[in-house]
XYZ file of C-alpha atoms in Angstrom:
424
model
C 109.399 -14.575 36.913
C 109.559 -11.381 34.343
C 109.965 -11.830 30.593
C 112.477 -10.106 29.416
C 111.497 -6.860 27.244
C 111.357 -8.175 24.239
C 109.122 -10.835 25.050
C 106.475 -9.047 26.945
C 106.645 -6.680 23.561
C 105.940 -9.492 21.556
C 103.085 -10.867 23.588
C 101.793 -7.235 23.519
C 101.717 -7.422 20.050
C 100.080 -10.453 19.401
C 97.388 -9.736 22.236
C 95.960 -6.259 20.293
C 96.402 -8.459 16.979
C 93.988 -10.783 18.407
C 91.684 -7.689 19.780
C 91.578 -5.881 16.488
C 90.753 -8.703 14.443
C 87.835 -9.944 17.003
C 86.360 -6.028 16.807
C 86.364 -6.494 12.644
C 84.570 -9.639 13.077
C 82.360 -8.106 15.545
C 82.223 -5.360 13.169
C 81.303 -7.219 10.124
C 78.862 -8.959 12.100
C 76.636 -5.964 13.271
C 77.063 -4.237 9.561
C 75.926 -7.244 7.982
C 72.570 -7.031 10.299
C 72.485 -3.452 10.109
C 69.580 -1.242 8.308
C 72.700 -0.160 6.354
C 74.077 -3.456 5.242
C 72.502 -4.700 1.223
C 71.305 -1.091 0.987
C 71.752 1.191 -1.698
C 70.944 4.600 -1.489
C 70.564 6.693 -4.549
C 70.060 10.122 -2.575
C 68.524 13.482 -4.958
C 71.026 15.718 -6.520
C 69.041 18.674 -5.401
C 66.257 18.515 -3.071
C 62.996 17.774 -5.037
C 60.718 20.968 -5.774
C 57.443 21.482 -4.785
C 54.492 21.799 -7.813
C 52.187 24.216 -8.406
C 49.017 24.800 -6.660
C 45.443 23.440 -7.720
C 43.864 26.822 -8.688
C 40.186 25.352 -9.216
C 38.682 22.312 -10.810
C 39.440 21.792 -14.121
C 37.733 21.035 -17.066
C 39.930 17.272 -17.286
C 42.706 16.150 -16.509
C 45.242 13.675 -19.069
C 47.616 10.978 -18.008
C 51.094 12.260 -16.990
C 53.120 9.619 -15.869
C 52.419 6.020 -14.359
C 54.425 3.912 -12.159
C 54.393 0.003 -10.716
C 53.661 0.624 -7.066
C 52.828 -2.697 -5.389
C 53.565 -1.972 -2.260
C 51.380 0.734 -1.273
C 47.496 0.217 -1.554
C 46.754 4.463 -1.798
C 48.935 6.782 -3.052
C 51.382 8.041 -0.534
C 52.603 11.952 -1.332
C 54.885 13.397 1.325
C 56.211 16.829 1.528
C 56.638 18.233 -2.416
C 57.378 14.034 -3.611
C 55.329 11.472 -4.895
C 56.202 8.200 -3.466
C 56.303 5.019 -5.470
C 57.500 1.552 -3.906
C 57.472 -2.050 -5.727
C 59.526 -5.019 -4.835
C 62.466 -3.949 -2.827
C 62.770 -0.370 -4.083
C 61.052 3.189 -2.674
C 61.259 5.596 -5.288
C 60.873 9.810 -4.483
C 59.723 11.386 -7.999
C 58.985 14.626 -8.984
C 54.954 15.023 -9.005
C 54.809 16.975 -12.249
C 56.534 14.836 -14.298
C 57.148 11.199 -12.368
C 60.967 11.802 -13.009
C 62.943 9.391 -10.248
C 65.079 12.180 -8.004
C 65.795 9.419 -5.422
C 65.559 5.828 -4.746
C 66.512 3.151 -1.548
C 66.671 -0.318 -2.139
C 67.598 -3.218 0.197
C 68.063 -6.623 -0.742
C 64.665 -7.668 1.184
C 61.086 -7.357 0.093
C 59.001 -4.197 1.052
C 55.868 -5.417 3.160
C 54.497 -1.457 2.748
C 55.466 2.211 3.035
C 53.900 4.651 4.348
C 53.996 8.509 5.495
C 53.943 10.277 8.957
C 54.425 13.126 11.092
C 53.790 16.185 9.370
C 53.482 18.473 12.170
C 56.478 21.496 11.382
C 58.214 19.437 8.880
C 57.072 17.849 5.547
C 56.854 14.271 7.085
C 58.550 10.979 6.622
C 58.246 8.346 4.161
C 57.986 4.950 5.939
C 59.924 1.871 4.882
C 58.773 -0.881 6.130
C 60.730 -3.868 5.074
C 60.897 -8.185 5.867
C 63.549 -9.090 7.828
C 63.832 -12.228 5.568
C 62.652 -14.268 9.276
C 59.102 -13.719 8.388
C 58.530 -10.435 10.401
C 58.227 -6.697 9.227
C 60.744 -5.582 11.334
C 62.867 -3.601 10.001
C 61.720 -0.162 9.409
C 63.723 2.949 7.756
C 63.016 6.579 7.594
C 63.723 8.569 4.685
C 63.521 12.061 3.463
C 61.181 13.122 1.176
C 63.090 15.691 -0.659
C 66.140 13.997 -0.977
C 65.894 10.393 0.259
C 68.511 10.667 2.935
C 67.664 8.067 5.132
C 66.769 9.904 9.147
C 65.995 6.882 11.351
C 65.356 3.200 11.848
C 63.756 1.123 14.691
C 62.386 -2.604 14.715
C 58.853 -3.210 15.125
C 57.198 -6.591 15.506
C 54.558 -6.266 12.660
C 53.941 -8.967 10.713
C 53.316 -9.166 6.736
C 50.037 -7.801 5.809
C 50.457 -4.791 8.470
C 49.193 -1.147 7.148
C 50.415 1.683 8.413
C 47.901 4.450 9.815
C 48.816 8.006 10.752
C 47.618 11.206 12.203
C 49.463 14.239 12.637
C 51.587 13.019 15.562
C 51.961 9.454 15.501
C 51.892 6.235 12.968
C 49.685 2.945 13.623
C 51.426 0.129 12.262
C 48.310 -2.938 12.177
C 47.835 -6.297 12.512
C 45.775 -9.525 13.359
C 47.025 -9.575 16.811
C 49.042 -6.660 17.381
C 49.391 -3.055 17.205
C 52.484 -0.941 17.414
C 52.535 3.001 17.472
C 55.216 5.173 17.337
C 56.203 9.255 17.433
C 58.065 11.226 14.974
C 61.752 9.705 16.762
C 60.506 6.647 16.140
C 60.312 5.266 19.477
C 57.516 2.661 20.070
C 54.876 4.933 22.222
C 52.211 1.782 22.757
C 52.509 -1.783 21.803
C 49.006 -3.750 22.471
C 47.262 -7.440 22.085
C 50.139 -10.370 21.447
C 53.324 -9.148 22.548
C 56.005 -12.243 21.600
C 58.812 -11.016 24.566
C 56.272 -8.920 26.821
C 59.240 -7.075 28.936
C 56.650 -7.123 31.891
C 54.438 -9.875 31.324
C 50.686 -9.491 32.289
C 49.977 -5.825 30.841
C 48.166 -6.608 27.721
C 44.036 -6.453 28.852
C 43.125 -9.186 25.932
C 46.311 -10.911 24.236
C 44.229 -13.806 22.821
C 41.963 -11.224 20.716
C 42.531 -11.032 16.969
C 41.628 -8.145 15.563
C 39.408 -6.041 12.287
C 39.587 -2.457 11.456
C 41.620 -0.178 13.000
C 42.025 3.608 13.138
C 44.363 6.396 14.240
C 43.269 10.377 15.107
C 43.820 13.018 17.731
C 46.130 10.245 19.700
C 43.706 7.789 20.038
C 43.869 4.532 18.564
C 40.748 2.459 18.034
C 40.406 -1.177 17.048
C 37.699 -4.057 16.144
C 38.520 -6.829 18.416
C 37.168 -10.512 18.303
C 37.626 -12.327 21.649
C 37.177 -15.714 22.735
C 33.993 -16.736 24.680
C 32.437 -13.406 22.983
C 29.652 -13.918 20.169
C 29.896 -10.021 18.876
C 32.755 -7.882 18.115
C 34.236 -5.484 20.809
C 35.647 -1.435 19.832
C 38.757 -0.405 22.092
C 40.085 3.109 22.252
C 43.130 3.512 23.800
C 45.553 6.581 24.000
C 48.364 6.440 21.869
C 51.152 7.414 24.185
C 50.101 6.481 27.901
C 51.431 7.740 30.861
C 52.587 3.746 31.857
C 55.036 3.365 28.910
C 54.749 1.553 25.946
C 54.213 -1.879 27.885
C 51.322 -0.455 29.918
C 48.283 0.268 27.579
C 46.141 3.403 28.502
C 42.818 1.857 27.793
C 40.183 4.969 27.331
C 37.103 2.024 27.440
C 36.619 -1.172 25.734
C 32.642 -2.311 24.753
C 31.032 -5.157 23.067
C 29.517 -4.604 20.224
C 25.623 -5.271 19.349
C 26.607 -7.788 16.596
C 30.075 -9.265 14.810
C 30.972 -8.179 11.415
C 31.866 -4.111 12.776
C 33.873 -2.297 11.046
C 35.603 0.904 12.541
C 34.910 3.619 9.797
C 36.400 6.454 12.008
C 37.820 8.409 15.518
C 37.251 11.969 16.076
C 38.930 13.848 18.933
C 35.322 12.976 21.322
C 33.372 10.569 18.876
C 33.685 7.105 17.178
C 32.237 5.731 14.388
C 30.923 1.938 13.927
C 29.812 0.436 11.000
C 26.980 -2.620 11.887
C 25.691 -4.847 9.649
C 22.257 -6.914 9.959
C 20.914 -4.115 9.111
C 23.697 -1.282 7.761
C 23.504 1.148 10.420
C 25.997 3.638 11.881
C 26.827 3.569 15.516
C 28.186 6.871 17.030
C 29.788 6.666 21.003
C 31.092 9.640 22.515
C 34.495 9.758 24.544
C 33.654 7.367 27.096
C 32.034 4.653 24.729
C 28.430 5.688 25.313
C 25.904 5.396 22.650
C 25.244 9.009 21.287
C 23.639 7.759 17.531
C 22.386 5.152 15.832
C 21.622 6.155 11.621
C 20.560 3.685 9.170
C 22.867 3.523 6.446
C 21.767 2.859 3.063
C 24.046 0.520 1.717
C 24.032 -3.199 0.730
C 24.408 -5.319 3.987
C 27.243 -7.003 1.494
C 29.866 -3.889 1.581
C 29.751 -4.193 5.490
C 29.904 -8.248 6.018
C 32.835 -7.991 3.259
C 35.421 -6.174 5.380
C 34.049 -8.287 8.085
C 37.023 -11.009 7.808
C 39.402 -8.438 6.879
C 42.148 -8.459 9.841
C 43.408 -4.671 8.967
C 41.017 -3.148 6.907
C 39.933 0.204 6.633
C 36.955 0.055 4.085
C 38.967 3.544 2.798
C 38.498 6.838 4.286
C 40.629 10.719 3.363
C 39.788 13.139 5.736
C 39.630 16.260 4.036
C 42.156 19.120 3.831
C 42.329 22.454 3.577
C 39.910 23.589 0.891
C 41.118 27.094 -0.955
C 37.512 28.267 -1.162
C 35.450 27.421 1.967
C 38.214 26.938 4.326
C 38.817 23.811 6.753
C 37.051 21.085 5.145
C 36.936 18.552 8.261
C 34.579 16.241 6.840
C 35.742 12.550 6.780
C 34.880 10.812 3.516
C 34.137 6.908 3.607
C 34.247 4.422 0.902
C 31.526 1.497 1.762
C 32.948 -0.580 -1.285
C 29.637 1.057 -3.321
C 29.261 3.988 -2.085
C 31.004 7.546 -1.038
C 29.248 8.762 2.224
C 30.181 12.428 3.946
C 30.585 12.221 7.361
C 31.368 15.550 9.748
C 34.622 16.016 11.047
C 32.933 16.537 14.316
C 30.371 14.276 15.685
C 31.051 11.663 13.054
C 27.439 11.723 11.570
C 26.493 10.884 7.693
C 26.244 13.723 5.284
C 25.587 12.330 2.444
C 25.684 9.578 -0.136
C 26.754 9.278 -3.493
C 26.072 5.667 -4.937
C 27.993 4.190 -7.559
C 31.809 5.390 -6.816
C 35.065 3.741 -6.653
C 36.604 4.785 -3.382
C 36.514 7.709 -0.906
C 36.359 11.470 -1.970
C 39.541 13.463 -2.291
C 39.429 17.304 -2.038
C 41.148 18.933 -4.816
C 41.040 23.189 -5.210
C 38.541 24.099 -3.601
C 36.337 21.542 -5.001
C 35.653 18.124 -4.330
C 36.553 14.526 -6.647
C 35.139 10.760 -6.107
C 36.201 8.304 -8.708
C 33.556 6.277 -10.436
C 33.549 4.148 -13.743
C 33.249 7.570 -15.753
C 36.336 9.080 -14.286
C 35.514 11.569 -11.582
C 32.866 13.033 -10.024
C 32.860 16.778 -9.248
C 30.544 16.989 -6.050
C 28.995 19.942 -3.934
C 30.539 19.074 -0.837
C 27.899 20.151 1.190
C 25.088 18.429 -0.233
C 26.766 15.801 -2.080
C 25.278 17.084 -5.239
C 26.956 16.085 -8.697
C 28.158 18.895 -10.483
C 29.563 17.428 -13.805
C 31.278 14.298 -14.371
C 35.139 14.419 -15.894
C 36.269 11.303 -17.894
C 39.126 9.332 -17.295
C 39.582 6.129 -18.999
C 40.603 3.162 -16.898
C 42.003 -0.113 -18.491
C 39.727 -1.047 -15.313
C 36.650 0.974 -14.965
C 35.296 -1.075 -12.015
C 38.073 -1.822 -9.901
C 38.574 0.691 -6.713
C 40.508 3.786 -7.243
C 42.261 5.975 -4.190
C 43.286 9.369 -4.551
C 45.740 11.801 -2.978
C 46.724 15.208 -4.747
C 50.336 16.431 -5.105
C 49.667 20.217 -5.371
C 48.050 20.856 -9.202
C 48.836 17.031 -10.078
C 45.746 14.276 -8.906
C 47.490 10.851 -8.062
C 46.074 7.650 -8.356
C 46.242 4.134 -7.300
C 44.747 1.007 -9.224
C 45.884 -1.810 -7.817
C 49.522 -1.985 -8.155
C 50.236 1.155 -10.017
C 50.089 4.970 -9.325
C 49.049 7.237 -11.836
C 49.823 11.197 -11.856
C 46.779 12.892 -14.168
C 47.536 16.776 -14.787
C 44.550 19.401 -15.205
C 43.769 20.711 -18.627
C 41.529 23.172 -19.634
């Protein structure tokens, strides 16, 4: 039997009432999960400038500005901004002065932030917040000029994770997994404990946990520690295989002559493997053979201490362009003692300079190490100290990493950045 008209009107009617209010619940529901949902975005008025040049070393430098930034452990400068991050909130500020052009907070805790993918752009500062389940999955890109926010993906890091880059992609690390992703933030390889493996069986070694880790030239190298193995193992695989994300491309995997390695750095043909009992420096070439093996004189103690760490890098800066002798490839290693030059190249030590608080950080056309002084000014081709500049510390023994921001040298002790300008 038809209803009448009016009826089949009414029932109409009350059917798309129904729909629409089902779609705002549904709505509601995916906003309130949403990246977007408890954010709030305090985007740059004007896009933040970029400072002066270093012209030289300077006679000193004096304190500029100082900020609480707990949750980075170096200082992270991308494009013409200095990046500070502490509890919830990512702040962009101008280098020069430390004045806040933008800021994005959520109402969950940062576990870090990072920077990536500098190739043809000036990068992306990487938010990497808890999902309030436990997990570090929730993961924002922003801006660094103005703090617009670009992209967002989910990763399945856990708290403590670090995130490594090179110019093309970003390691995020862990005990038992590792994540990498391009510039679009698509996940390129995904390897060790994968909780909801999409193909099950693909990962070589899921029970592994795992030490140092390392990202260059699209390779990714780790320190893994495997049951029914007494030493430590390196792996190099390729950070975007030709199998997917699911499929490791595994480049080779070796044990290791002892436990307690630590992965001090990748070159586009090389590795480099710290070895303790004694210090030594084992160098493989692309295919994981042996090419070097240098003593290293350093306290057995700054090796077996990273030892236990599950995503430690000891701290390395690979150097930048340097305004007076050109590409300065050398990679610059902080033992946890010492400062030791290694080339770009084949990975092999320099030099040494005892007595420093974290890695070397070229600044123009020279070349700075923090110690209990302030800073060293070092030859850096023989390592030789030129002249030491004072900075005073309220903690003159406690490691120091440095970044520059064009003229401005930025620092990080412990949970705070500090900008010092050059004088003189």
């Amino acid at each position: 039997m038809r209803l009448p008209p009016e009826r089949r009107r009414r029932g109409d009617v009350v059917a798309a009432a129904v729909l629409a209010l089902v779609l705002v619940v549904a709505g509601v529901v995916v906003w309130r999960t949403s990246g977007v949902a408890g954010t709030t975005d305090v985007p740059a008025a004007t896009p933040i400038a970029p400072p002066p040049p270093a012209i030289g070393v300077p006679a000193g430098f004096t304190e500029a500005w100082k900020a609480p930034s707990g949750a980075t452990d170096h200082p992270v400068v991308a494009g013409p901004a200095v990046i500070t991050a502490d509890g919830s909130e990512v702040v962009g500020r101008t280098a020069t002065t430390g004045a806040e052009s933008w800021s994005y907070t959520r109402n969950r805790r940062l576990c870090t932030v990072g920077s990536g993918f500098p190739e043809g752009r000036t990068g992306r500062v990487l938010a990497l917040y808890d999902s309030n389940t436990g997990w570090c999955s929730e993961l924002t890109a922003l801006s660094p000029e103005t703090g617009t926010r670009i992209g967002a993906s989910n990763p399945d890091l856990k708290p403590g994770t670090r995130l490594l880059a090179d110019r093309t992609y970003v390691l995020g690390t862990g005990t038992d997994y590792l994540e990498v992703w391009r510039s679009d933030l698509v996940r390129t390889l995904e390897y060790g404990h994968v909780v909801t493996p999409a193909q099950p069986a693909r990962q070589p070694r899921p029970d592994c946990t795992y030490g140092s880790a390392a990202v260059a030239f699209g390779r990714i190298g780790v320190i893994e520690r495997c049951p029914g193995e007494s030493t430590d193992r390196l792996t190099v695989l390729t950070a975007d295989g030709q199998d997917g994300a699911e499929t490791p491309q595994v480049q080779y995997s070796m044990p290791l002559p002892t436990a307690g390695a630590t992965l001090v750095a990748l070159s586009e043909g090389r590795a480099a493997v710290a070895l303790p009992g004694p210090p030594r420096l084992l160098v493989l070439d692309a295919a994981g053979v042996q090419v070097g093996l240098i003593p290293l004189a350093v306290p057995d103690a700054d090796l077996t201490a990273d030892a236990t760490a599950p995503t430690a890098t000891i701290g390395t800066t690979q150097g930048t362009t340097n305004g007076t002798d050109g590409q300065d490839d050398r990679v610059y290693w902080w033992t946890g003692s010492r400062t030791i030059a290694l080339n770009g190249s084949d990975l092999t030590p320099l030099w040494t300079v005892d007595g420093t608080l974290g890695p070397a950080q070229p600044y123009g056309g020279g070349l700075l190490v923090p110690s209990p002084a302030g800073l060293l000014v070092l030859d850096a081709g023989s390592g030789a100290v030129l002249r030491t500049i004072p900075v005073s510390r309220d903690d003159r023994a406690a490691p120091v990493r440095l970044s520059t921001a064009g003229e401005m040298l930025i620092e990080q002790r412990g949970a705070e950045v500090v900008a010092l300008r050059p004088t003189g």
